[in-house]
PDB file of C-alpha atoms in Angstrom:
ATOM      1  CA  UNK A   1     -16.142  21.302  -3.902  1.00  0.00           C
ATOM      2  CA  UNK A   2     -13.102  20.332  -5.902  1.00  0.00           C
ATOM      3  CA  UNK A   3     -12.351  16.649  -6.270  1.00  0.00           C
ATOM      4  CA  UNK A   4      -9.437  14.811  -7.879  1.00  0.00           C
ATOM      5  CA  UNK A   5      -9.802  11.273  -9.192  1.00  0.00           C
ATOM      6  CA  UNK A   6      -7.048   8.868 -10.149  1.00  0.00           C
ATOM      7  CA  UNK A   7      -8.672   5.728 -11.505  1.00  0.00           C
ATOM      8  CA  UNK A   8      -5.541   3.580 -11.761  1.00  0.00           C
ATOM      9  CA  UNK A   9      -4.443   2.321  -8.314  1.00  0.00           C
ATOM     10  CA  UNK A  10      -1.461   0.467  -9.770  1.00  0.00           C
ATOM     11  CA  UNK A  11       0.452   0.421 -13.021  1.00  0.00           C
ATOM     12  CA  UNK A  12       3.635  -1.140 -14.266  1.00  0.00           C
ATOM     13  CA  UNK A  13       5.912  -0.465 -17.213  1.00  0.00           C
ATOM     14  CA  UNK A  14       9.073  -1.944 -18.632  1.00  0.00           C
ATOM     15  CA  UNK A  15      12.223   0.077 -18.326  1.00  0.00           C
ATOM     16  CA  UNK A  16      12.740   2.460 -21.286  1.00  0.00           C
ATOM     17  CA  UNK A  17       9.079   2.303 -22.295  1.00  0.00           C
ATOM     18  CA  UNK A  18       6.391   4.973 -22.005  1.00  0.00           C
ATOM     19  CA  UNK A  19       3.533   5.031 -19.524  1.00  0.00           C
ATOM     20  CA  UNK A  20       0.594   7.380 -19.028  1.00  0.00           C
ATOM     21  CA  UNK A  21      -1.085   8.023 -15.676  1.00  0.00           C
ATOM     22  CA  UNK A  22      -4.631   9.388 -15.671  1.00  0.00           C
ATOM     23  CA  UNK A  23      -6.219  12.109 -13.577  1.00  0.00           C
ATOM     24  CA  UNK A  24      -9.573  13.845 -13.742  1.00  0.00           C
ATOM     25  CA  UNK A  25     -10.847  16.643 -11.569  1.00  0.00           C
ATOM     26  CA  UNK A  26     -14.024  18.508 -10.902  1.00  0.00           C
ATOM     27  CA  UNK A  27     -14.238  22.239 -10.337  1.00  0.00           C
ATOM     28  CA  UNK A  28     -16.332  25.252 -11.130  1.00  0.00           C
ATOM     29  CA  UNK A  29     -13.299  27.524 -11.059  1.00  0.00           C
ATOM     30  CA  UNK A  30     -11.788  28.909 -14.240  1.00  0.00           C
ATOM     31  CA  UNK A  31      -8.339  29.737 -12.913  1.00  0.00           C
ATOM     32  CA  UNK A  32      -6.464  26.989 -11.118  1.00  0.00           C
ATOM     33  CA  UNK A  33      -3.280  24.978 -11.065  1.00  0.00           C
ATOM     34  CA  UNK A  34      -2.613  21.279 -11.476  1.00  0.00           C
ATOM     35  CA  UNK A  35       0.371  19.311 -10.267  1.00  0.00           C
ATOM     36  CA  UNK A  36       1.861  15.865 -10.398  1.00  0.00           C
ATOM     37  CA  UNK A  37       3.833  14.847  -7.326  1.00  0.00           C
ATOM     38  CA  UNK A  38       6.016  11.785  -6.912  1.00  0.00           C
ATOM     39  CA  UNK A  39       6.301  10.015  -3.552  1.00  0.00           C
ATOM     40  CA  UNK A  40       9.056   7.392  -3.375  1.00  0.00           C
ATOM     41  CA  UNK A  41       9.308   4.928  -0.473  1.00  0.00           C
ATOM     42  CA  UNK A  42      11.202   7.578   1.489  1.00  0.00           C
ATOM     43  CA  UNK A  43       7.794   9.339   1.743  1.00  0.00           C
ATOM     44  CA  UNK A  44       9.070  12.739   0.631  1.00  0.00           C
ATOM     45  CA  UNK A  45       6.745  14.286  -1.933  1.00  0.00           C
ATOM     46  CA  UNK A  46       8.571  15.760  -4.903  1.00  0.00           C
ATOM     47  CA  UNK A  47       7.016  18.010  -7.532  1.00  0.00           C
ATOM     48  CA  UNK A  48       7.240  16.460 -10.991  1.00  0.00           C
ATOM     49  CA  UNK A  49       5.395  18.972 -13.138  1.00  0.00           C
ATOM     50  CA  UNK A  50       2.965  21.894 -12.896  1.00  0.00           C
ATOM     51  CA  UNK A  51       0.300  23.197 -15.285  1.00  0.00           C
ATOM     52  CA  UNK A  52      -1.505  26.536 -15.145  1.00  0.00           C
ATOM     53  CA  UNK A  53      -5.101  26.257 -16.344  1.00  0.00           C
ATOM     54  CA  UNK A  54      -4.908  29.481 -18.353  1.00  0.00           C
ATOM     55  CA  UNK A  55      -2.081  28.095 -20.469  1.00  0.00           C
ATOM     56  CA  UNK A  56      -3.114  26.036 -23.470  1.00  0.00           C
ATOM     57  CA  UNK A  57       0.347  24.633 -24.014  1.00  0.00           C
ATOM     58  CA  UNK A  58       1.021  21.378 -22.226  1.00  0.00           C
ATOM     59  CA  UNK A  59       3.833  21.490 -19.672  1.00  0.00           C
ATOM     60  CA  UNK A  60       6.948  19.382 -20.177  1.00  0.00           C
ATOM     61  CA  UNK A  61       9.890  18.625 -17.906  1.00  0.00           C
ATOM     62  CA  UNK A  62      12.508  16.427 -19.551  1.00  0.00           C
ATOM     63  CA  UNK A  63      10.977  12.925 -19.737  1.00  0.00           C
ATOM     64  CA  UNK A  64       7.719  14.067 -18.144  1.00  0.00           C
ATOM     65  CA  UNK A  65       4.891  15.731 -20.023  1.00  0.00           C
ATOM     66  CA  UNK A  66       1.199  16.294 -19.469  1.00  0.00           C
ATOM     67  CA  UNK A  67      -1.892  16.154 -21.624  1.00  0.00           C
ATOM     68  CA  UNK A  68      -4.130  18.879 -20.233  1.00  0.00           C
ATOM     69  CA  UNK A  69      -7.689  18.867 -21.543  1.00  0.00           C
ATOM     70  CA  UNK A  70      -9.467  21.721 -19.776  1.00  0.00           C
ATOM     71  CA  UNK A  71     -12.919  21.110 -21.211  1.00  0.00           C
ATOM     72  CA  UNK A  72     -12.761  17.450 -20.274  1.00  0.00           C
ATOM     73  CA  UNK A  73     -11.143  18.282 -16.907  1.00  0.00           C
ATOM     74  CA  UNK A  74      -8.439  15.758 -17.601  1.00  0.00           C
ATOM     75  CA  UNK A  75      -4.761  15.982 -16.671  1.00  0.00           C
ATOM     76  CA  UNK A  76      -2.671  12.933 -17.562  1.00  0.00           C
ATOM     77  CA  UNK A  77       1.043  12.433 -16.997  1.00  0.00           C
ATOM     78  CA  UNK A  78       3.233  10.774 -19.611  1.00  0.00           C
ATOM     79  CA  UNK A  79       6.584   9.361 -18.574  1.00  0.00           C
ATOM     80  CA  UNK A  80       8.885   8.587 -21.488  1.00  0.00           C
ATOM     81  CA  UNK A  81      11.943   6.339 -21.360  1.00  0.00           C
ATOM     82  CA  UNK A  82      10.911   5.029 -17.934  1.00  0.00           C
ATOM     83  CA  UNK A  83      13.721   4.473 -15.460  1.00  0.00           C
ATOM     84  CA  UNK A  84      13.911   2.254 -12.381  1.00  0.00           C
ATOM     85  CA  UNK A  85      14.083   5.392 -10.253  1.00  0.00           C
ATOM     86  CA  UNK A  86      10.630   6.380 -11.462  1.00  0.00           C
ATOM     87  CA  UNK A  87       9.135   3.647  -9.286  1.00  0.00           C
ATOM     88  CA  UNK A  88       6.961   5.502  -6.768  1.00  0.00           C
ATOM     89  CA  UNK A  89       3.469   6.668  -5.903  1.00  0.00           C
ATOM     90  CA  UNK A  90       2.273   9.453  -8.160  1.00  0.00           C
ATOM     91  CA  UNK A  91      -0.313  11.945  -6.974  1.00  0.00           C
ATOM     92  CA  UNK A  92      -2.313  14.367  -9.039  1.00  0.00           C
ATOM     93  CA  UNK A  93      -3.146  17.587  -7.180  1.00  0.00           C
ATOM     94  CA  UNK A  94      -5.403  20.578  -7.795  1.00  0.00           C
ATOM     95  CA  UNK A  95      -5.495  24.033  -6.267  1.00  0.00           C
ATOM     96  CA  UNK A  96      -7.586  27.089  -7.010  1.00  0.00           C
ATOM     97  CA  UNK A  97      -7.000  29.306  -4.021  1.00  0.00           C
ATOM     98  CA  UNK A  98      -5.564  27.828  -0.887  1.00  0.00           C
ATOM     99  CA  UNK A  99      -6.600  24.214  -0.527  1.00  0.00           C
ATOM    100  CA  UNK A 100      -4.375  21.826  -2.490  1.00  0.00           C
ATOM    101  CA  UNK A 101      -6.386  18.617  -2.978  1.00  0.00           C
ATOM    102  CA  UNK A 102      -4.790  15.333  -3.924  1.00  0.00           C
ATOM    103  CA  UNK A 103      -6.036  12.225  -5.679  1.00  0.00           C
ATOM    104  CA  UNK A 104      -5.701   8.778  -4.134  1.00  0.00           C
ATOM    105  CA  UNK A 105      -2.530   8.087  -6.083  1.00  0.00           C
ATOM    106  CA  UNK A 106      -1.212   5.598  -8.625  1.00  0.00           C
ATOM    107  CA  UNK A 107       1.516   3.167  -7.642  1.00  0.00           C
ATOM    108  CA  UNK A 108       3.916   2.902 -10.582  1.00  0.00           C
ATOM    109  CA  UNK A 109       6.432   0.082 -10.820  1.00  0.00           C
ATOM    110  CA  UNK A 110       9.159   0.175 -13.452  1.00  0.00           C
ATOM    111  CA  UNK A 111      10.371  -3.329 -14.255  1.00  0.00           C
ATOM    112  CA  UNK A 112      13.909  -4.035 -15.466  1.00  0.00           C
TER     113      UNK A 112
ATOM    114  CA  UNK B   1      19.060  25.306   0.828  1.00  0.00           C
ATOM    115  CA  UNK B   2      17.773  23.227   3.714  1.00  0.00           C
ATOM    116  CA  UNK B   3      14.470  21.468   3.141  1.00  0.00           C
ATOM    117  CA  UNK B   4      11.410  21.126   5.339  1.00  0.00           C
ATOM    118  CA  UNK B   5      12.398  19.429   8.581  1.00  0.00           C
ATOM    119  CA  UNK B   6      10.002  17.266  10.559  1.00  0.00           C
ATOM    120  CA  UNK B   7      10.377  15.326  13.774  1.00  0.00           C
ATOM    121  CA  UNK B   8      10.018  12.690  14.936  1.00  0.00           C
ATOM    122  CA  UNK B   9      10.164  10.332  11.942  1.00  0.00           C
ATOM    123  CA  UNK B  10       8.208   7.636  13.736  1.00  0.00           C
ATOM    124  CA  UNK B  11       5.960   7.563  16.783  1.00  0.00           C
ATOM    125  CA  UNK B  12       3.995   4.763  18.418  1.00  0.00           C
ATOM    126  CA  UNK B  13       1.491   5.625  21.134  1.00  0.00           C
ATOM    127  CA  UNK B  14      -1.468   4.024  22.823  1.00  0.00           C
ATOM    128  CA  UNK B  15      -4.971   5.281  22.173  1.00  0.00           C
ATOM    129  CA  UNK B  16      -6.052   8.151  24.383  1.00  0.00           C
ATOM    130  CA  UNK B  17      -2.444   9.342  24.746  1.00  0.00           C
ATOM    131  CA  UNK B  18      -1.220  12.659  23.432  1.00  0.00           C
ATOM    132  CA  UNK B  19       1.370  13.301  20.742  1.00  0.00           C
ATOM    133  CA  UNK B  20       2.989  16.319  19.116  1.00  0.00           C
ATOM    134  CA  UNK B  21       4.763  16.763  15.808  1.00  0.00           C
ATOM    135  CA  UNK B  22       7.164  19.513  14.901  1.00  0.00           C
ATOM    136  CA  UNK B  23       7.855  21.167  11.558  1.00  0.00           C
ATOM    137  CA  UNK B  24      10.463  23.693  10.496  1.00  0.00           C
ATOM    138  CA  UNK B  25       9.678  25.074   7.026  1.00  0.00           C
ATOM    139  CA  UNK B  26      12.109  26.379   4.464  1.00  0.00           C
ATOM    140  CA  UNK B  27      13.450  29.763   5.483  1.00  0.00           C
ATOM    141  CA  UNK B  28      11.389  32.598   4.057  1.00  0.00           C
ATOM    142  CA  UNK B  29       8.369  30.481   3.188  1.00  0.00           C
ATOM    143  CA  UNK B  30       5.222  32.228   4.332  1.00  0.00           C
ATOM    144  CA  UNK B  31       2.802  29.354   3.833  1.00  0.00           C
ATOM    145  CA  UNK B  32       2.866  26.180   5.899  1.00  0.00           C
ATOM    146  CA  UNK B  33       0.604  23.143   5.488  1.00  0.00           C
ATOM    147  CA  UNK B  34      -0.107  20.066   7.597  1.00  0.00           C
ATOM    148  CA  UNK B  35      -1.456  17.049   5.740  1.00  0.00           C
ATOM    149  CA  UNK B  36      -2.691  13.689   6.998  1.00  0.00           C
ATOM    150  CA  UNK B  37      -1.961  10.738   4.711  1.00  0.00           C
ATOM    151  CA  UNK B  38      -3.707   7.511   5.640  1.00  0.00           C
ATOM    152  CA  UNK B  39      -2.202   4.367   4.116  1.00  0.00           C
ATOM    153  CA  UNK B  40      -3.344   3.925   0.536  1.00  0.00           C
ATOM    154  CA  UNK B  41      -4.817   7.414   0.248  1.00  0.00           C
ATOM    155  CA  UNK B  42      -3.688  10.798  -0.944  1.00  0.00           C
ATOM    156  CA  UNK B  43      -2.741  13.536   1.511  1.00  0.00           C
ATOM    157  CA  UNK B  44      -5.630  15.407   3.114  1.00  0.00           C
ATOM    158  CA  UNK B  45      -5.119  18.997   4.171  1.00  0.00           C
ATOM    159  CA  UNK B  46      -5.597  19.495   7.914  1.00  0.00           C
ATOM    160  CA  UNK B  47      -4.560  23.110   8.310  1.00  0.00           C
ATOM    161  CA  UNK B  48      -2.853  25.883   6.367  1.00  0.00           C
ATOM    162  CA  UNK B  49      -1.027  28.862   7.824  1.00  0.00           C
ATOM    163  CA  UNK B  50      -0.055  32.082   6.100  1.00  0.00           C
ATOM    164  CA  UNK B  51       2.706  33.467   8.322  1.00  0.00           C
ATOM    165  CA  UNK B  52       1.219  32.870  11.776  1.00  0.00           C
ATOM    166  CA  UNK B  53      -2.427  33.175  10.762  1.00  0.00           C
ATOM    167  CA  UNK B  54      -4.735  30.274   9.920  1.00  0.00           C
ATOM    168  CA  UNK B  55      -6.014  30.332   6.326  1.00  0.00           C
ATOM    169  CA  UNK B  56      -7.922  27.040   6.272  1.00  0.00           C
ATOM    170  CA  UNK B  57      -8.614  24.557   9.055  1.00  0.00           C
ATOM    171  CA  UNK B  58     -11.944  23.272   7.792  1.00  0.00           C
ATOM    172  CA  UNK B  59     -10.804  19.638   7.808  1.00  0.00           C
ATOM    173  CA  UNK B  60      -9.035  19.726  11.166  1.00  0.00           C
ATOM    174  CA  UNK B  61     -10.866  17.641  13.824  1.00  0.00           C
ATOM    175  CA  UNK B  62     -10.796  20.427  16.347  1.00  0.00           C
ATOM    176  CA  UNK B  63     -12.053  18.334  19.230  1.00  0.00           C
ATOM    177  CA  UNK B  64      -8.729  16.490  19.321  1.00  0.00           C
ATOM    178  CA  UNK B  65      -6.313  18.181  16.921  1.00  0.00           C
ATOM    179  CA  UNK B  66      -4.654  21.535  17.413  1.00  0.00           C
ATOM    180  CA  UNK B  67      -1.880  23.361  15.613  1.00  0.00           C
ATOM    181  CA  UNK B  68       0.055  26.534  16.049  1.00  0.00           C
ATOM    182  CA  UNK B  69       2.733  28.433  14.212  1.00  0.00           C
ATOM    183  CA  UNK B  70       4.611  30.668  16.547  1.00  0.00           C
ATOM    184  CA  UNK B  71       6.250  33.778  15.066  1.00  0.00           C
ATOM    185  CA  UNK B  72       5.311  32.579  11.602  1.00  0.00           C
ATOM    186  CA  UNK B  73       8.132  30.031  11.433  1.00  0.00           C
ATOM    187  CA  UNK B  74       8.064  26.638  13.211  1.00  0.00           C
ATOM    188  CA  UNK B  75       4.818  24.797  13.688  1.00  0.00           C
ATOM    189  CA  UNK B  76       3.541  22.071  15.966  1.00  0.00           C
ATOM    190  CA  UNK B  77       0.580  19.759  15.436  1.00  0.00           C
ATOM    191  CA  UNK B  78      -0.905  18.065  18.484  1.00  0.00           C
ATOM    192  CA  UNK B  79      -3.358  15.228  18.896  1.00  0.00           C
ATOM    193  CA  UNK B  80      -5.055  14.827  22.275  1.00  0.00           C
ATOM    194  CA  UNK B  81      -6.400  12.207  22.855  1.00  0.00           C
ATOM    195  CA  UNK B  82      -5.342   9.959  19.982  1.00  0.00           C
ATOM    196  CA  UNK B  83      -7.657   7.414  18.383  1.00  0.00           C
ATOM    197  CA  UNK B  84      -6.799   4.301  16.395  1.00  0.00           C
ATOM    198  CA  UNK B  85      -7.985   5.988  13.190  1.00  0.00           C
ATOM    199  CA  UNK B  86      -5.357   8.709  13.634  1.00  0.00           C
ATOM    200  CA  UNK B  87      -2.701   6.223  12.511  1.00  0.00           C
ATOM    201  CA  UNK B  88      -1.240   7.864   9.427  1.00  0.00           C
ATOM    202  CA  UNK B  89       1.713   9.787   8.046  1.00  0.00           C
ATOM    203  CA  UNK B  90       1.611  13.467   8.927  1.00  0.00           C
ATOM    204  CA  UNK B  91       3.239  15.605   6.266  1.00  0.00           C
ATOM    205  CA  UNK B  92       4.349  19.175   6.638  1.00  0.00           C
ATOM    206  CA  UNK B  93       4.885  21.346   3.573  1.00  0.00           C
ATOM    207  CA  UNK B  94       5.792  24.950   2.914  1.00  0.00           C
ATOM    208  CA  UNK B  95       5.624  27.304  -0.026  1.00  0.00           C
ATOM    209  CA  UNK B  96       7.009  30.716  -0.722  1.00  0.00           C
ATOM    210  CA  UNK B  97       3.758  32.628  -0.799  1.00  0.00           C
ATOM    211  CA  UNK B  98       0.997  32.125  -3.313  1.00  0.00           C
ATOM    212  CA  UNK B  99      -1.042  29.065  -4.101  1.00  0.00           C
ATOM    213  CA  UNK B 100       0.552  28.480  -7.481  1.00  0.00           C
ATOM    214  CA  UNK B 101       4.072  28.172  -6.180  1.00  0.00           C
ATOM    215  CA  UNK B 102       5.603  24.809  -5.506  1.00  0.00           C
ATOM    216  CA  UNK B 103       4.935  23.213  -2.145  1.00  0.00           C
ATOM    217  CA  UNK B 104       8.004  21.548  -0.623  1.00  0.00           C
ATOM    218  CA  UNK B 105       7.329  18.593   1.632  1.00  0.00           C
ATOM    219  CA  UNK B 106       9.125  17.145   4.611  1.00  0.00           C
ATOM    220  CA  UNK B 107       9.638  13.406   5.027  1.00  0.00           C
ATOM    221  CA  UNK B 108       6.689  13.098   7.331  1.00  0.00           C
ATOM    222  CA  UNK B 109       6.013  11.509  10.691  1.00  0.00           C
ATOM    223  CA  UNK B 110       4.532   8.038  10.713  1.00  0.00           C
ATOM    224  CA  UNK B 111       2.150   7.757  13.663  1.00  0.00           C
ATOM    225  CA  UNK B 112       0.904   4.383  14.855  1.00  0.00           C
ATOM    226  CA  UNK B 113      -1.820   4.348  17.489  1.00  0.00           C
ATOM    227  CA  UNK B 114      -2.249   0.972  19.212  1.00  0.00           C
TER     228      UNK B 114
END
C-alpha cells in the first residue's frame, strides 16, 4: 500500500525568506505522480505543483519548486520569497492509478 | 469556468440522524472524488466515480455511508446513521479524466455530529 509521510506538523518562516517542506512516500510502483496542494483557511484545496515520476527534471512553478529524489522516495517543496498569502496547510499527495493519497499536512505560517 | 460546488457549507446533526451532502463537479469532468478530512489530518478518499461507475470505494464504511452519481454528473454522499466520529470536513473533487490530471476541489462541508 502507498503511504505518504509529512514529518513537520508546523513550520514558520519570515516574509521574503525561503522555506522547505518535507515529504516522503512509500510505493512499489515505478510510474506515479506527486503533488503539493495548499489548503488555506477557506478549506479549498489548490494545486501548487505536480511532478511526474518518469521525469528527472524537478518541477517549478514561479516561487515554488520541488526536489524530487526518486530513489530516496522524497519529494520536498521549496517556497522562495515567502509571502503572507502562503500561510496555509500544505499537503503532499501521491497517485499511481486511481487512489490519490495525502499526507497529514504541514501548517505553514509566514510571519511579517 | 465554474468550480466544484458543494452544499451545504456547514451541518450540525445529532448522532444517529441522517445527513446528505451534494456535489456538482466541473462541467465535463469524468472523475469525481469524495474525501473525508478529519481535523488535523490529510484527506482520506471515501469513493471515486468515473462517470457514473464506482472505481474505488474500498475505504467507504458501507454500513452507514452511501454515495451515488446520477447520470455521471452530480453526486450525493449520505451518512445514515451518523456517529460522533463522522465529524469532519467532506471534500468533493473532480478531474478531467486520468489520474495524472489536476483534481479540483470544492470548499467542503463541515459536519459536526453532537
